[in-house]
XYZ file of C-alpha atoms in Angstrom:
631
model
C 70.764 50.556 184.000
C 67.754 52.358 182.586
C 67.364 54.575 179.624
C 65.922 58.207 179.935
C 62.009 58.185 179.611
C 58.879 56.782 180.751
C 57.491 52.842 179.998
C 55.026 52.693 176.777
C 52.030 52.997 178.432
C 49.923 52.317 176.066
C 46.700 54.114 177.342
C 48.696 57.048 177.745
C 49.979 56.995 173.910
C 53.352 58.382 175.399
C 56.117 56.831 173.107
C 58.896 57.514 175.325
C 61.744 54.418 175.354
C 62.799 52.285 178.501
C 64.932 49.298 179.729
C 63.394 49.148 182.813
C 59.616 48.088 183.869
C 57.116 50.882 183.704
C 60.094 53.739 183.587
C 61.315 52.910 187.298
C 64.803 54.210 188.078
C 67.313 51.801 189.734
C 67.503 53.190 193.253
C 70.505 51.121 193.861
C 72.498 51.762 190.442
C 72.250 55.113 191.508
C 70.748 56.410 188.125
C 67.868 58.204 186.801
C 64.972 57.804 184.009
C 67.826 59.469 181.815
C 70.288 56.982 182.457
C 72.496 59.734 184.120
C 74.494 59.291 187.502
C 73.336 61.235 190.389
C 74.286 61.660 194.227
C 70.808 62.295 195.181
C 68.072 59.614 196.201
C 64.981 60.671 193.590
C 62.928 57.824 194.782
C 60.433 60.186 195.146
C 57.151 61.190 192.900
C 57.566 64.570 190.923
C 54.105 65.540 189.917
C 53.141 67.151 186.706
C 50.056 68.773 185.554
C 48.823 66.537 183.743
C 49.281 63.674 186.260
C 52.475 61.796 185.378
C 54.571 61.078 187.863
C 58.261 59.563 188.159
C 59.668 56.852 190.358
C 56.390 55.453 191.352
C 56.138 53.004 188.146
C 52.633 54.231 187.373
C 51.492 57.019 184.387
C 48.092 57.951 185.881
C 45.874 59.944 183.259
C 43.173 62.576 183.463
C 39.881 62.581 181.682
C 39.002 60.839 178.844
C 39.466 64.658 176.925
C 43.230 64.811 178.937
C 43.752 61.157 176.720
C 42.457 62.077 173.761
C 45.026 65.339 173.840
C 47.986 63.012 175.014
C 47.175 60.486 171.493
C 46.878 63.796 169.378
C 50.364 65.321 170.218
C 52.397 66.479 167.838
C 55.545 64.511 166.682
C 58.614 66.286 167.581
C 60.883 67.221 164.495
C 64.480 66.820 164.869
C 65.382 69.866 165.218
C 62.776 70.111 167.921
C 64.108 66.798 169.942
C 67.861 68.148 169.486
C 66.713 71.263 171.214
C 65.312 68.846 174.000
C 68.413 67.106 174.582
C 70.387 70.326 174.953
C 68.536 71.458 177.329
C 68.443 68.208 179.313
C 71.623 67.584 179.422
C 72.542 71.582 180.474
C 69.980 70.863 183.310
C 71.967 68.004 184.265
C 74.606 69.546 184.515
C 73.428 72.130 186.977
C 71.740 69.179 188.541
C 68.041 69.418 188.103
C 68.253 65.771 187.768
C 64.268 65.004 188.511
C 63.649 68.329 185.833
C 65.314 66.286 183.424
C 63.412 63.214 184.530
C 60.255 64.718 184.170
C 61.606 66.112 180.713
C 62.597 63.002 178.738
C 59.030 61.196 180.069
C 56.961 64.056 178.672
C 58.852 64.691 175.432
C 59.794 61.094 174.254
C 62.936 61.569 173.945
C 66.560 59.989 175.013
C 69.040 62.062 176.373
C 71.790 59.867 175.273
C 72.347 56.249 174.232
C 71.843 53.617 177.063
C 75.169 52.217 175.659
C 76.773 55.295 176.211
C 75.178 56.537 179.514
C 76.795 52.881 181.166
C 79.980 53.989 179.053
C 79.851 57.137 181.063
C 79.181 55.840 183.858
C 81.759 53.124 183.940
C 84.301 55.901 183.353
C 83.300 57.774 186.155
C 83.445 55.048 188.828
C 86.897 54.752 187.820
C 85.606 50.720 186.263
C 88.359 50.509 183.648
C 87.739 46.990 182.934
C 84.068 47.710 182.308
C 84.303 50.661 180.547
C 87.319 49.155 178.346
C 84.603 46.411 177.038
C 82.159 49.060 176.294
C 84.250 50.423 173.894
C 82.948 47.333 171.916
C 79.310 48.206 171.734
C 80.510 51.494 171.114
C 82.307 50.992 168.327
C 79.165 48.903 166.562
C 77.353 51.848 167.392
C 79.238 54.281 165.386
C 78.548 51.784 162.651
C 75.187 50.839 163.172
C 71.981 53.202 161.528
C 70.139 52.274 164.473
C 72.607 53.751 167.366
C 70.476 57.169 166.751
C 69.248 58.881 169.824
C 65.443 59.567 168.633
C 62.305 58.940 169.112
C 60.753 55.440 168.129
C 58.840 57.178 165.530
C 61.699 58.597 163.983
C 64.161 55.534 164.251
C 63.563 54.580 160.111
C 64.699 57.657 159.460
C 67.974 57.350 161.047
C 69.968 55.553 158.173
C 70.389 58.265 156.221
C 72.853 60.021 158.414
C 74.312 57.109 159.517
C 74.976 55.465 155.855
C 77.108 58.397 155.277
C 79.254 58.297 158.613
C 79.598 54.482 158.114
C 81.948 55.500 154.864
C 84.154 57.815 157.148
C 87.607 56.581 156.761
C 88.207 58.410 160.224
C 85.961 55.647 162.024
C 88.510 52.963 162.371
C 91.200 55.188 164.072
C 88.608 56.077 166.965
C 89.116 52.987 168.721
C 92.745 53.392 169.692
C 92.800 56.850 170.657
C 89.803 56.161 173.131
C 91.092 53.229 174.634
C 94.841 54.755 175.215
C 92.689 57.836 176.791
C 91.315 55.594 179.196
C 94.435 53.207 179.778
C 96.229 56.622 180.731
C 93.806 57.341 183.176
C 94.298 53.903 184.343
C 97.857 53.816 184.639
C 98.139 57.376 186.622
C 95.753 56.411 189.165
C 97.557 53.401 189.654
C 100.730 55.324 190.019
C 98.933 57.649 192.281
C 97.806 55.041 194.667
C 101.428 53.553 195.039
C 101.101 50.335 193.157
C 103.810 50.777 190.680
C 103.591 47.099 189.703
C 99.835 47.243 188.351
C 100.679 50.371 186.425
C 103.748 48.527 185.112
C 101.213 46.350 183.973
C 99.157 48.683 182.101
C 102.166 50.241 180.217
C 103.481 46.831 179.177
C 100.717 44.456 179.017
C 97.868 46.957 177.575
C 99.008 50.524 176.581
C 102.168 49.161 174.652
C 100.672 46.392 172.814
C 98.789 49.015 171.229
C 101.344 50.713 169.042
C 99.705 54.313 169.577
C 101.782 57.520 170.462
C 104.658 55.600 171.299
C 106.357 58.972 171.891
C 103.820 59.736 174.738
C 104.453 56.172 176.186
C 107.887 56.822 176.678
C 106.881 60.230 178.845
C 104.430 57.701 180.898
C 107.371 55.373 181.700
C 109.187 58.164 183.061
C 106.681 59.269 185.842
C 107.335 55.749 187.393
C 110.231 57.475 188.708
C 107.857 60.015 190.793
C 108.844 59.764 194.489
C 105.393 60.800 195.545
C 102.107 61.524 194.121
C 102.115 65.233 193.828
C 105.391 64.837 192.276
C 103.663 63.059 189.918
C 100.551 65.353 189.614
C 103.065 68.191 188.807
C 104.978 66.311 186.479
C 102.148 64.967 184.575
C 99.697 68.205 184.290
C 97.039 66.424 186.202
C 94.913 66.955 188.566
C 95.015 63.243 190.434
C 92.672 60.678 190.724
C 89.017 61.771 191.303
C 85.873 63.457 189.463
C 87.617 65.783 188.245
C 90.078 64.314 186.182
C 87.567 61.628 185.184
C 85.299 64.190 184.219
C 88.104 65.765 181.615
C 88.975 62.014 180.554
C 85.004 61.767 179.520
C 84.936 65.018 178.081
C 87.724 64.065 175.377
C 86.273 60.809 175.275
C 83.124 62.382 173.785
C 85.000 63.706 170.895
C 85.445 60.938 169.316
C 81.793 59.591 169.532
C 78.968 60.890 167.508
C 76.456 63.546 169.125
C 73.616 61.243 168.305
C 75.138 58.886 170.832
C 76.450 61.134 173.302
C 76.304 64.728 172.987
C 79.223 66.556 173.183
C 80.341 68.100 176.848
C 78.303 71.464 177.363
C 76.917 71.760 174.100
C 74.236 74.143 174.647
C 76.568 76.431 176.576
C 78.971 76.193 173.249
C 76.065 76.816 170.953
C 75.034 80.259 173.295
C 78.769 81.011 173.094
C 79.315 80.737 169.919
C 75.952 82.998 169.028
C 77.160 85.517 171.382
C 80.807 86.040 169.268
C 79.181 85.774 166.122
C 76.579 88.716 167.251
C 79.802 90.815 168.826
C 81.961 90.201 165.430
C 78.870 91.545 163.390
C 78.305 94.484 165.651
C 80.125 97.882 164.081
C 80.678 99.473 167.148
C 81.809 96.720 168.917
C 85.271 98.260 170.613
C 86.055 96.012 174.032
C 87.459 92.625 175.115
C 85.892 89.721 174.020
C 84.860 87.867 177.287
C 84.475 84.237 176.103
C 81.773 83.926 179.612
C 78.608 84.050 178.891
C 78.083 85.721 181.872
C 79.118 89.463 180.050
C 76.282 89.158 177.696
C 72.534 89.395 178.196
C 70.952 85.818 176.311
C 67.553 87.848 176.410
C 68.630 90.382 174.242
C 70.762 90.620 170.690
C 74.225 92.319 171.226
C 74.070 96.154 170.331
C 77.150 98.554 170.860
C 75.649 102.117 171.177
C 78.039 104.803 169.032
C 78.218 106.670 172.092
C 80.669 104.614 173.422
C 83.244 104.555 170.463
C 85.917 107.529 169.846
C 83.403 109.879 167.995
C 83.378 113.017 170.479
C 85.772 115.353 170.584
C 87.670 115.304 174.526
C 90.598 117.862 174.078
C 92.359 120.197 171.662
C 96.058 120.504 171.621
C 96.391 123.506 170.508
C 100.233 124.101 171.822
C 101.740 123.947 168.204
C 101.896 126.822 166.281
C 101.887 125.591 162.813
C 100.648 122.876 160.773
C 100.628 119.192 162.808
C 102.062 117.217 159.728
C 102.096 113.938 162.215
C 100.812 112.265 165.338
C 101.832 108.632 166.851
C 100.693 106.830 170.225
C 103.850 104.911 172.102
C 103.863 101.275 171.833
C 102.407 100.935 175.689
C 100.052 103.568 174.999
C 100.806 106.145 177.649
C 102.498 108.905 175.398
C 101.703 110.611 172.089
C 104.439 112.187 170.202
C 103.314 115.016 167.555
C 105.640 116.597 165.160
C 104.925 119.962 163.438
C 105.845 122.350 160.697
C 107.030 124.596 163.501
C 110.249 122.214 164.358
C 108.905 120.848 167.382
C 108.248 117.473 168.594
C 105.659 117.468 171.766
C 105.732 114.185 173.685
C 102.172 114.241 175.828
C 101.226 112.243 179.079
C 98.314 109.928 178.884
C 96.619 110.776 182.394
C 95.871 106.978 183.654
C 92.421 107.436 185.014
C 90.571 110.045 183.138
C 92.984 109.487 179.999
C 93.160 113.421 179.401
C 96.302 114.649 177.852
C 99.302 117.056 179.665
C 102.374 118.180 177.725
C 105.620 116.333 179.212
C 108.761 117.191 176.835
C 109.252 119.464 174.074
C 111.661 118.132 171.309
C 113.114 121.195 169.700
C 115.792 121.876 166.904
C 114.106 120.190 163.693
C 114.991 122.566 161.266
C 112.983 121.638 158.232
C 109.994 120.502 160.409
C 108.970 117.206 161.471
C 106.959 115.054 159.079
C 107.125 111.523 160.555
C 108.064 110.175 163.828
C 108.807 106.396 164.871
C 108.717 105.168 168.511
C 111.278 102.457 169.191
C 109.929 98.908 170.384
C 110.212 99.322 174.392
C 109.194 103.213 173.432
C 112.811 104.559 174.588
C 113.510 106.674 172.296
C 111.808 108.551 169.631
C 113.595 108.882 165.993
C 112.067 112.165 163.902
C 112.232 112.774 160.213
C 111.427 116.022 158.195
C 109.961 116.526 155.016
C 111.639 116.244 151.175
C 114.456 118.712 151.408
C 115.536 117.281 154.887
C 118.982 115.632 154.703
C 118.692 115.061 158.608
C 117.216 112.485 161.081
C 116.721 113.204 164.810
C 116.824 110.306 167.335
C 115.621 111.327 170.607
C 116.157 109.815 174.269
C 112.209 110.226 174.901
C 113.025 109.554 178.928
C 115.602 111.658 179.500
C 115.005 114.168 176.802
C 118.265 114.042 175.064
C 119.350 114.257 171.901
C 121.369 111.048 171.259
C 121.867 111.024 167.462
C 121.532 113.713 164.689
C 122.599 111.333 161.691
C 122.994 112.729 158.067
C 125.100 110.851 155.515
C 124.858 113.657 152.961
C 123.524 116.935 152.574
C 121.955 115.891 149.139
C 119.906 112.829 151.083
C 116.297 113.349 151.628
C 115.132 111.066 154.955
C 111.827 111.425 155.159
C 111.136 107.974 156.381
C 111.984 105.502 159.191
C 110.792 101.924 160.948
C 112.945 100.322 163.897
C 113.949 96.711 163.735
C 112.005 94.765 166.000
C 115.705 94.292 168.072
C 115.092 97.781 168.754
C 118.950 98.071 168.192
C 118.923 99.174 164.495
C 116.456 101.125 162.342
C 115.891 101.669 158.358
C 115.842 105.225 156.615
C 115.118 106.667 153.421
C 113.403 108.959 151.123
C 112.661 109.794 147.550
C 116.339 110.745 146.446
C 117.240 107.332 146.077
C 118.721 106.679 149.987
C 117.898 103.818 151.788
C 119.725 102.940 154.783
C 120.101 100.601 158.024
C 122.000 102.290 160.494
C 122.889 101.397 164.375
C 121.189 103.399 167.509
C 124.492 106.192 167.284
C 123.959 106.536 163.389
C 126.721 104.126 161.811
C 125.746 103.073 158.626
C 125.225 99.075 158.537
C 123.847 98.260 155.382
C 122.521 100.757 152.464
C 120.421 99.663 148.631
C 121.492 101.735 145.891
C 118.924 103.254 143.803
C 115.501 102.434 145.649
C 113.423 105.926 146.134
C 111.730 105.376 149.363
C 108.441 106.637 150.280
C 107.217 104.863 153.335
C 108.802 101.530 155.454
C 107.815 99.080 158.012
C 110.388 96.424 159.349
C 108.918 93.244 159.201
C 108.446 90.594 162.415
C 110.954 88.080 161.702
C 114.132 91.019 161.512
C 115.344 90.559 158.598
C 113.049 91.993 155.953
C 112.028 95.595 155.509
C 108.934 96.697 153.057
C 109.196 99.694 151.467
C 107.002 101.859 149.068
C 108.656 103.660 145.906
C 107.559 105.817 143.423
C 106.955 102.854 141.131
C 103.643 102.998 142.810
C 104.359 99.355 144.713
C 105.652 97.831 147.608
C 108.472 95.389 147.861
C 110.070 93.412 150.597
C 113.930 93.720 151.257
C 115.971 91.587 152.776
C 119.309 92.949 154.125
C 120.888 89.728 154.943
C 120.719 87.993 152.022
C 120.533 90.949 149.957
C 117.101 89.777 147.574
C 114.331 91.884 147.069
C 110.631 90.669 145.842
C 107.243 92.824 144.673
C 104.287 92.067 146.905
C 102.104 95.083 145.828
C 101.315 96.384 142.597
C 99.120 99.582 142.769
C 98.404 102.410 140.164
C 98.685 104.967 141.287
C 101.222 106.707 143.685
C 101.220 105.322 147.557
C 101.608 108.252 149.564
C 101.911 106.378 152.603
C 101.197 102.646 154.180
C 100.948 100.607 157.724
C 100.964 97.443 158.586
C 98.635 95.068 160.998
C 100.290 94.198 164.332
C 100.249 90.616 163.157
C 101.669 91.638 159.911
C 99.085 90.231 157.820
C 97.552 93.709 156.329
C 98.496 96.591 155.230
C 96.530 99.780 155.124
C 97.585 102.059 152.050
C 96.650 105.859 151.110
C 96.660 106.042 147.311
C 96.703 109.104 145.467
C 93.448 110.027 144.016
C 92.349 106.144 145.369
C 91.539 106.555 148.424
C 92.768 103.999 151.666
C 93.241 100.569 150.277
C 93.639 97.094 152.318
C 95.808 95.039 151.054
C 96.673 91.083 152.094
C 100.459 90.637 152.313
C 100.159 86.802 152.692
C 98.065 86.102 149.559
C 99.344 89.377 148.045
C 95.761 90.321 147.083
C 93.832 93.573 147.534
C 90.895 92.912 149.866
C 88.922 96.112 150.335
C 88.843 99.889 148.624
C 87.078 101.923 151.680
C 84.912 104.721 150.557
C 84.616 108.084 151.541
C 87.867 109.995 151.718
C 89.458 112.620 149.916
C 92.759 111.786 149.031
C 94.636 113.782 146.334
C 98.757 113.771 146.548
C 99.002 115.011 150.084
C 100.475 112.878 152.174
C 98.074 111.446 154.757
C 98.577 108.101 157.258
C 95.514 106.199 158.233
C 96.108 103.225 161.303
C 94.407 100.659 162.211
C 92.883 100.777 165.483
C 90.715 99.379 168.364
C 90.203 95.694 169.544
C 91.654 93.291 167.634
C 92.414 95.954 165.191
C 89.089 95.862 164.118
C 88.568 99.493 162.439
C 90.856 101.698 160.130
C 90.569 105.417 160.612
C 92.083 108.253 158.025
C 92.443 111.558 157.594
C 90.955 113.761 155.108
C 91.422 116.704 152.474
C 87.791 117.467 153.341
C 88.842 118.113 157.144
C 87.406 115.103 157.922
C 88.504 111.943 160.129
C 86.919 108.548 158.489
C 86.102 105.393 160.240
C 85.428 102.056 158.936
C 84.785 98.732 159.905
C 87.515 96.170 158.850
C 84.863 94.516 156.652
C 82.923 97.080 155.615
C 83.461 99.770 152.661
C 81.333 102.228 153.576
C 81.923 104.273 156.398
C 80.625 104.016 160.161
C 81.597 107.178 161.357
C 82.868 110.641 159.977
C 84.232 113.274 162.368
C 84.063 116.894 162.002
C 85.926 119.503 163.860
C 89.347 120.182 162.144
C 89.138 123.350 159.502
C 92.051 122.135 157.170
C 93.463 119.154 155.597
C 93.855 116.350 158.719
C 97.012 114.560 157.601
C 97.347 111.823 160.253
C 95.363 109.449 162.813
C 97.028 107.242 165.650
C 94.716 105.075 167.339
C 95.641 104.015 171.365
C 96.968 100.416 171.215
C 96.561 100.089 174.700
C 93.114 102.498 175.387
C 90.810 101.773 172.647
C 88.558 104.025 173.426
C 90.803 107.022 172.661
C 91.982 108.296 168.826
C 94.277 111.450 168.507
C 94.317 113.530 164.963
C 96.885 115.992 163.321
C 95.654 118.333 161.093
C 97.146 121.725 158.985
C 95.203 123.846 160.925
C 97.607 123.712 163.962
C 95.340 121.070 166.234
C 95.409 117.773 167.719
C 92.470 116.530 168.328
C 91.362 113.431 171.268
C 88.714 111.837 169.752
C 86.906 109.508 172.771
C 83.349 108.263 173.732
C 80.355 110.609 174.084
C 81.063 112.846 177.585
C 77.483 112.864 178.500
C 76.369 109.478 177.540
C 72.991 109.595 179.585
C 71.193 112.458 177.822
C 69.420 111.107 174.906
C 70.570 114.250 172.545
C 74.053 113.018 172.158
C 74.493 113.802 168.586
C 73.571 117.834 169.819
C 77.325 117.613 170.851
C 79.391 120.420 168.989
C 81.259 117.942 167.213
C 79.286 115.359 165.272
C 79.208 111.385 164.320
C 77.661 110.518 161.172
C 77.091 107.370 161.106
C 76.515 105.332 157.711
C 76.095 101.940 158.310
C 76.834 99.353 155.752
């Protein structure tokens, strides 16, 4: 088997490493100058420009100047010769196996360890034996400050790294895991090819003796019962004997063997990946579906979201209210948004599918004091409406049929102002600032009720049981109506006029009197961010979070404003103008990203969406504008 690179010619002054006479590959091993397998014949010459050629066991040089150049080249740092092995080792994957060839001669370098090309090799001819005794040389690899994939001239430079990984306690429970990995293989294939008695064998004789996942030996026993072999594919979440599967075995193999030996399975394709996320996560306009392919993203260019593609534009007025729009919230799936008004209405609107434009579909009516907060139930059903302070009464709605199936009031002196639905979507929690606080079935019967807690805003947490709640002790504390205990989880100082939570319940987005929108982690119980910008005095206003992966927080404004930020950033990326008075609420589409809806006092609801005209250069012209203030 032969190494990757040329022999040391020693005219040429080529240090390039070898196991075979004058860089020759074995024609009848099947493998290449970089010790890698291949299903071509590349017994023939490759030229280059300066005149070396591969497979013919000769180096021929130039002039005398040509020789001179070759002795004067520069030795490749390690960053440089890393660089070379990615590539080489993408190439051979794409199988440019002469490229690669031609590559390791030139450069010097070793795309992997000979020790570990036969290792691979051995694994992929299905040689169990062989590649079960490799594991040996392997193994005094790992510990060994000479098992470095360099350069000769860099080789006494290797024990530095390798002094360190020597003292990994990790080392000596490598062994094992790689040779039950291969044993598996070993075992199924046997199983596959009907001979039950030399898999019996292996699970006795070699996988057992072992003691290793012992539990996982006991679910190999059982596919000797397999009546046929894609019994036992299906059983066994594999895909059968072949390159394939081999190729999967090698790539977990690789995990547990250092890069300077063998590099792990498509590195540079991780590396490219793994730049292309980090450039998306850093972009502030970024608003679509991480694509984990690489083949979404240009590698020629850095990734740059343009602002005319995120909700900055105004796309349509409502202007059907006829009074101050205290509150506006998008259905769970996306396709409705429900806005309640000082008027007494509640208007449920139609998100057109294609050209996501708005049409009026219901009209609540009958809300007496006005609507100040609405709640959409879990599988968006039905539609429960509170008023403000002096409003003793809650409204749940039928959204689908229209219907009024509860008007609940436990006493005239109550004040509901607030609601969230139990994730069972068969209960819900109300409550306000007179000192009510409720859980109540879907006709109104009271279930449960705490004494004494004035209620500003609630959210009912994921796991059913616990409800948070904000109270005019300027905090936020977590109920639990089973067991009846109640903990504080946020301190603030100042009043919280309103709050939401994350959809993984993490975070939770505050508006703070005179503060401005605070984040706030649940978990740790820490304040994270104070976002900059707003005006918030003691009006009630509700901010969301919004957009991919919840990315951004948008809020309203007593300047008439709507705010945008970035998760991570404090300063704002966006501030949209339009609305003449106070805008007391934002709902961002869960489902449509691209689309934001806003409720403000001076009767509107505005659909905030991407630019409509995104090919004339003189966007920001548009009547409403995007500032944009990035951080």
């Amino acid at each position: 088997m032969q190494s990757n690179g040329a022999g040391e010619g020693q005219e040429s002054g080529l240090t390039c490493q070898s196991s075979a006479q004058n860089g020759e590959s074995s024609s009848a091993a099947g493998a290449h100058s970089n010790g890698l397998l291949s299903s071509t014949d590349h017994g023939s010459s490759v030229g280059t420009g300066n005149g070396a050629q591969t497979g013919t066991g000769t180096l021929s040089t130039g002039s005398g100047s040509e020789l001179g150049s070759l002795k004067k080249k520069k030795r490749l740092s390690q960053s440089e010769e890393d660089v070379i092995r990615l590539i080489g080792q993408h190439l051979h994957g794409l199988g440019l196996n002469q490229t690669v060839d031609l590559l390791m001669q030139e450069s010097g370098c070793r795309l992997e360890h000979p020790a570990a090309t036969k290792f691979r090799n051995h694994v992929m001819e299905g040689e169990w034996d062989k590649a079960e005794n490799d594991l040996s040389e392997l193994k005094s690899l790992m510990h060994s400050p000479n098992a470095t994939v360099v350069s000769p001239s860099r080789e006494n430079t290797a024990h530095t790294f390798w002094s360190s990984v020597r003292r990994s306690p990790e080392l000596g429970l490598e062994q094992p895991r790689m040779k039950f990995l291969l044993l598996q293989q070993k075992y199924l294939e046997y199983l596959e090819d009907g001979k039950v008695l030399e898999a019996l064998q292996v699970l006795r004789g070699e996988l057992t003796p072992l003691k290793y996942n012992t539990d996982r030996i006991h679910i190999l026993s059982g596919y000797l019962m397999c009546s046929h072999a894609e019994d036992l594919r299906a059983k066994a979440e594999w895909e059968g004997k072949g390159v394939s599967s081999r190729s999967r075995l090698l790539d977990k193999l690789q995990m547990y063997l250092p890069p300077s030996v063998m590099l792990p399975p498509q590195r540079l394709h991780t590396l490219l990946r793994q730049a292309v996320e980090l450039q998306r996560d850093r972009c502030l306009y970024h608003n679509t579906k991480l694509d984990a392919s690489l083949d979404s993203a240009s590698l020629l260019l850095d990734h740059m979201c343009s602002r005319k593609q995120f909700p900055c534009y105004t796309q349509q007025i409502l202007t059907e209210h006829c009074n101050e729009v205290w509150f506006c919230k998008f259905s769970n799936d996306g396709t409705k948004l429900a806005t309640g008004s000082k008027d007494t209405t509640v208007l449920v609107w139609q998100v057109e599918q294609d050209t996501h434009q708005l049409k009026l579909w219901r009209t609540l009516e009958g809300h007496a004091y006005g609507v100040s907060y609405l709640s959409w139930s879990p599988d968006d059903t039905y539609l429960i409406a509170c008023g403000p302070d002096d409003c003793s009464e809650l409204w749940l709605w039928n959204v689908q049929t229209g219907e009024l199936r509860t008007k609940m009031s436990q006493s005239h002196e109550d004040s509901l102002t607030s609601v969230a639905w139990n994730p069972d979507g068969k209960r819900f929690v109300t409550g306000g600032q007179r000192g009510q606080f409720y859980q109540c079935d879907l006709d109104g019967n009271l279930l449960d009720s705490w004494e004494g807690v004035r209620v500003q805003c609630l959210w009912c947490v994921s796991d059913g049981r616990t409800v948070l709640a904000s109270d005019t002790h300027q905090r936020i504390r977590g109920y639990n109506f089973e067991d009846l205990t109640d903990r504080n989880i946020v301190q603030e100082d100042h009043p919280i006029m309103s709050f939401t939570v994350s959809k993984n319940g993490r975070l939770a987005l505050l508006n703070v009197a005179t503060q401005g929108v605070h984040l706030w982690d649940l978990q740790d119980r820490v304040l994270v961010r104070k976002y900059q910008g707003v005006t918030q005095g003691f009006y009630t206003i509700h901010s969301c979070f919004g957009g991919h992966n919840e990315d951004f927080i948008a809020s309203g404004s007593e300047d008439h404003k709507v705010y945008i930020w970035h998760k991570r950033s404090e300063l704002p990326i966006a501030e949209l103008t339009g609305h003449t008075r106070t805008v007391n609420c934002v709902t961002w589409n869960p489902c449509v990203p691209s689309i934001m809806a806003s409720a403000s006092d001076d009767g509107t609801v505005r659909i905030w969406g991407p630019a409509p005209f995104q090919d004339v250069q003189d966007v920001d012209s548009f009547s409403e504008n995007c500032n944009s203030m990035d951080s």
